[in-house]
Short mmCIF file of C-alpha atoms in Angstrom, two decimals:
data_model
loop_
_atom_site.label_atom_id
_atom_site.label_comp_id
_atom_site.label_asym_id
_atom_site.label_seq_id
_atom_site.Cartn_x
_atom_site.Cartn_y
_atom_site.Cartn_z
CA MET A 1 19.52 11.10 26.90
CA GLU A 2 21.21 14.60 27.41
CA LEU A 3 20.52 15.95 23.48
CA LEU A 4 17.13 14.79 24.13
CA ILE A 5 16.35 17.14 27.47
CA LYS A 6 18.31 20.06 25.90
CA GLY A 7 16.74 20.43 23.27
CA GLY A 8 13.57 20.89 24.39
CA PRO A 9 10.28 19.16 24.50
CA VAL A 10 10.16 18.90 20.53
CA MET A 11 12.59 16.46 20.55
CA PHE A 12 10.60 14.15 22.66
CA VAL A 13 7.97 14.58 20.04
CA LEU A 14 9.90 14.05 17.51
CA LEU A 15 11.26 10.93 18.90
CA ALA A 16 7.42 9.77 19.36
CA VAL A 17 7.04 10.19 15.94
CA SER A 18 10.17 8.13 14.60
CA ILE A 19 9.00 5.30 17.25
CA PHE A 20 5.58 5.45 15.75
CA GLY A 21 7.25 5.34 11.95
CA VAL A 22 9.49 2.76 13.19
CA ALA A 23 6.79 0.83 13.83
CA ILE A 24 3.88 1.17 10.57
CA ILE A 25 7.92 0.26 8.71
CA LEU A 26 8.15 -3.12 10.01
CA TRP A 27 4.14 -3.73 10.36
CA LYS A 28 4.06 -3.44 6.67
CA THR A 29 7.24 -4.86 5.19
CA VAL A 30 6.08 -8.44 7.12
CA ALA A 31 2.43 -7.36 4.88
CA VAL A 32 4.45 -7.38 1.97
CA LEU A 33 7.22 -10.28 2.32
CA LYS A 34 3.45 -12.07 2.79
CA VAL A 35 2.15 -10.76 -0.62
CA ARG A 36 4.82 -11.67 -1.70
CA ALA A 37 5.72 -15.30 -0.63
CA GLN A 38 1.99 -15.61 -1.62
CA HIS A 39 2.42 -14.80 -4.82
CA ARG A 40 5.86 -17.20 -5.19
CA ARG A 41 3.45 -20.19 -4.42
CA PHE A 42 0.39 -19.07 -6.12
CA LEU A 43 2.96 -19.05 -9.33
CA GLU A 44 4.53 -22.49 -8.73
CA ASP A 45 0.74 -23.93 -7.80
CA PRO A 46 -2.54 -21.69 -8.59
CA SER A 47 -4.84 -23.56 -7.41
CA ALA A 48 -3.03 -24.05 -4.30
CA SER A 49 -5.64 -22.29 -0.80
CA ASP A 50 -2.19 -19.92 1.14
CA CYS A 51 -2.28 -18.06 -0.78
CA GLY A 52 -4.45 -15.12 -0.03
CA ILE A 53 -5.34 -12.36 -2.33
CA TRP A 54 -4.03 -14.44 -5.25
CA ARG A 55 -5.89 -16.88 -4.87
CA ASP A 56 -8.88 -15.20 -4.03
CA VAL A 57 -8.94 -12.57 -7.10
CA LEU A 58 -9.36 -16.23 -8.87
CA ASP A 59 -11.71 -17.81 -6.86
CA ALA A 60 -13.80 -14.39 -8.22
CA LEU A 61 -13.07 -15.10 -11.72
CA GLN A 62 -14.55 -18.12 -11.71
CA VAL A 63 -17.69 -17.28 -9.11
CA LYS A 64 -18.56 -13.47 -11.29
CA GLY A 65 -17.90 -15.78 -14.84
CA ALA A 66 -20.34 -18.25 -14.93
CA ALA A 67 -22.46 -15.01 -14.62
CA PRO A 68 -24.05 -15.32 -19.05
CA CYS A 69 -25.14 -11.75 -18.31
CA LEU A 70 -21.81 -10.25 -17.56
CA SER A 71 -19.85 -9.02 -20.63
CA LEU A 72 -16.38 -9.70 -20.66
CA ASP A 73 -15.70 -5.52 -20.06
CA GLU A 74 -18.19 -5.59 -16.86
CA LEU A 75 -15.59 -8.77 -15.85
CA GLN A 76 -12.67 -7.23 -15.35
CA VAL A 77 -14.32 -4.06 -14.13
CA HIS A 78 -16.01 -5.94 -10.99
CA VAL A 79 -13.14 -8.40 -10.56
CA SER A 80 -10.65 -5.25 -10.29
CA ARG A 81 -13.11 -3.65 -7.92
CA PHE A 82 -12.68 -7.14 -6.00
CA ALA A 83 -9.20 -6.71 -5.71
CA SER A 84 -9.14 -3.59 -5.22
CA LYS A 85 -10.97 -3.96 -2.03
CA LYS A 86 -8.45 -6.40 -1.19
CA LEU A 87 -5.14 -3.99 -1.72
CA ARG A 88 -6.06 -1.84 0.10
CA SER A 89 -5.59 -3.61 3.70
CA LEU A 90 -1.56 -4.19 2.11
CA GLU A 91 -1.88 0.15 0.96
CA LYS A 92 -3.41 0.43 5.23
CA GLY A 93 0.02 2.59 7.36
CA LEU A 94 1.05 4.16 3.76
CA ARG A 95 -0.23 7.72 3.79
CA GLU A 96 0.19 7.79 7.95
CA LEU A 97 3.96 6.85 6.96
CA SER A 98 4.51 9.64 4.89
CA MET A 99 3.00 12.15 7.05
CA LEU A 100 5.57 11.11 10.12
CA ALA A 101 8.37 11.75 6.90
CA HIS A 102 7.20 15.15 5.97
CA MET A 103 6.19 16.37 8.99
CA SER A 104 9.12 15.34 11.63
CA PRO A 105 11.52 18.81 9.90
CA PHE A 106 9.30 20.71 10.76
CA LEU A 107 8.51 19.74 13.50
CA GLY A 108 12.61 19.88 14.08
CA LEU A 109 11.93 23.38 12.34
CA LEU A 110 9.27 24.17 15.53
CA GLY A 111 12.03 23.56 17.63
CA THR A 112 14.44 26.12 16.28
CA VAL A 113 12.37 28.29 15.95
CA ILE A 114 11.43 28.13 20.10
CA GLY A 115 15.35 27.41 21.54
CA MET A 116 15.91 31.18 18.74
CA ILE A 117 13.29 32.28 20.69
CA ASN A 118 14.57 31.07 24.22
CA ALA A 119 18.20 31.58 23.33
CA PHE A 120 17.62 35.59 22.95
CA ARG A 121 15.56 36.23 24.74
CA GLN A 122 18.54 34.91 27.47
CA LEU A 123 20.38 37.17 26.14
CA GLU A 124 18.05 40.61 26.15
CA GLY A 125 18.05 39.58 29.94
CA ALA A 126 21.70 39.76 30.49
CA GLY A 127 21.23 43.78 29.47
CA MET A 128 24.75 44.80 28.88
CA ARG A 129 26.82 41.93 30.71
CA VAL A 130 26.58 40.68 27.17
CA ASN A 131 28.57 36.54 27.28
CA PRO A 132 28.78 35.01 22.98
CA ALA A 133 28.98 31.82 25.28
CA ILE A 134 25.40 32.03 26.18
CA LEU A 135 23.52 32.74 22.66
CA ALA A 136 26.14 29.59 21.41
CA GLY A 137 25.28 28.27 23.80
CA GLY A 138 21.33 28.21 23.06
CA VAL A 139 21.35 28.63 19.40
CA TRP A 140 22.82 25.15 19.04
CA GLU A 141 20.95 23.42 21.63
CA ALA A 142 17.94 25.19 19.19
CA LEU A 143 18.96 23.34 16.27
CA LEU A 144 19.43 20.28 17.62
CA THR A 145 16.04 19.48 17.26
CA THR A 146 16.07 20.93 13.47
CA ALA A 147 19.11 17.82 13.09
CA PHE A 148 16.56 15.62 14.31
CA GLY A 149 13.99 15.91 12.18
CA ILE A 150 15.97 15.25 9.35
CA SER A 151 17.79 12.02 10.75
CA ILE A 152 13.66 10.86 11.23
CA ALA A 153 12.82 11.93 7.79
CA LEU A 154 14.93 10.37 5.62
CA PRO A 155 15.09 7.23 6.62
CA LEU A 156 11.19 7.43 6.91
CA LEU A 157 11.12 8.61 3.68
CA LEU A 158 12.99 5.88 1.62
CA ALA A 159 10.89 3.81 3.36
CA PHE A 160 7.25 5.59 2.58
CA HIS A 161 9.12 5.24 -1.37
CA LEU A 162 10.09 1.54 -1.49
CA LEU A 163 7.52 -0.28 -0.21
CA ASP A 164 5.06 2.00 -1.36
CA GLY A 165 7.34 0.90 -4.85
CA VAL A 166 6.68 -2.50 -4.00
CA VAL A 167 2.72 -2.51 -3.95
CA ASP A 168 3.15 -0.78 -6.94
CA THR A 169 4.12 -4.62 -8.60
CA ILE A 170 1.85 -6.05 -6.11
CA ARG A 171 -1.08 -4.06 -7.79
CA ASP A 172 0.58 -4.64 -11.30
CA ASN A 173 0.87 -7.97 -11.46
CA LEU A 174 -2.65 -8.38 -9.57
CA GLU A 175 -3.96 -6.45 -13.10
CA GLY A 176 -2.48 -8.49 -15.19
CA LEU A 177 -3.72 -11.48 -13.24
CA VAL A 178 -7.91 -10.33 -13.77
CA GLU A 179 -7.45 -9.64 -17.08
CA VAL A 180 -4.98 -12.78 -18.52
CA GLU A 181 -7.67 -14.70 -16.79
CA SER A 182 -10.49 -13.14 -17.78
CA ARG A 183 -9.93 -13.45 -20.92
CA ARG A 184 -9.54 -17.54 -20.33
CA VAL A 185 -12.77 -17.91 -18.05
CA TRP A 186 -14.99 -15.42 -20.59
CA ARG A 187 -13.26 -17.74 -23.93
CA ASP A 188 -13.82 -21.24 -21.57
CA ARG A 189 -17.44 -19.77 -21.02
CA ALA A 190 -18.02 -19.18 -25.56
CA ASP A 191 -16.41 -22.53 -25.34
CA GLU A 192 -18.99 -23.94 -23.00
CA SER A 193 -22.11 -21.64 -24.56
CA LEU A 194 -20.83 -22.61 -27.91
CA SER A 195 -20.67 -26.27 -27.40
CA SER A 196 -24.00 -26.47 -25.71
CA ASN A 197 -25.99 -24.50 -28.58
CA THR A 198 -24.03 -27.75 -30.92
CA HIS A 199 -25.38 -29.87 -29.18
CA VAL A 200 -29.30 -29.01 -28.88
CA ALA A 201 -29.19 -28.48 -32.59
CA ALA A 202 -28.01 -31.34 -33.61
CA VAL A 203 -30.58 -32.56 -31.51
CA GLN A 204 -33.11 -29.89 -32.46
CA ALA A 205 -32.40 -32.02 -35.51
CA SER A 206 -32.36 -35.29 -34.97
CA ALA A 207 -35.78 -34.61 -33.72
CA ALA A 208 -37.19 -33.02 -36.76
CA GLU A 209 -35.61 -35.26 -38.55
CA ALA A 210 -37.95 -37.88 -36.91
CA ARG A 211 -40.68 -36.19 -37.15
CA ARG A 212 -40.45 -36.59 -40.75
CA TYR A 213 -40.23 -40.99 -40.64
CA GLU A 214 -43.44 -40.94 -39.36
CA ASN A 215 -45.15 -38.87 -41.46
#
């Protein structure tokens, strides 16, 4: 607490930044772990209802795939957009975490500059009775904010890249799911259409044969 007071008001701003950053990290970590657990359940049983975004994407594929007017590319585009919207909730907060990580060193530098200004003002006020201890004390107190800012930025930046990497992996898995399942849905629909056309052709042929015998 003493160091916070000696570092000046910027130290309290940095403290607030660190608390906010830790809160975002905890929030996103829980969210990411939940989605990964849902993915494991989905791989074990795709028909399970508690698979979150994975089940939602599969359901969207089934619904969109039933539309005969959609081509395979259009089906993939529609469902990919749906998956992207679902993924935005997982990405929410990462931009703010990155901003806090990049902002912390600059806040620390600002605190150092303010501290150095105050130290030289005290030195100027001492006039001819210059005491090196006054300057040294002011400098080390000013440097506290830079050290504090960097110590906050490093873990926040590390957490951001780790979480962002996990989200990228989830995005890749979703894209793979959309590509594989859309082809399966499209193939099933094509098979059903072919079977239906074959049945209609057989019925028409039977009717024509019956009319020929009647004549």
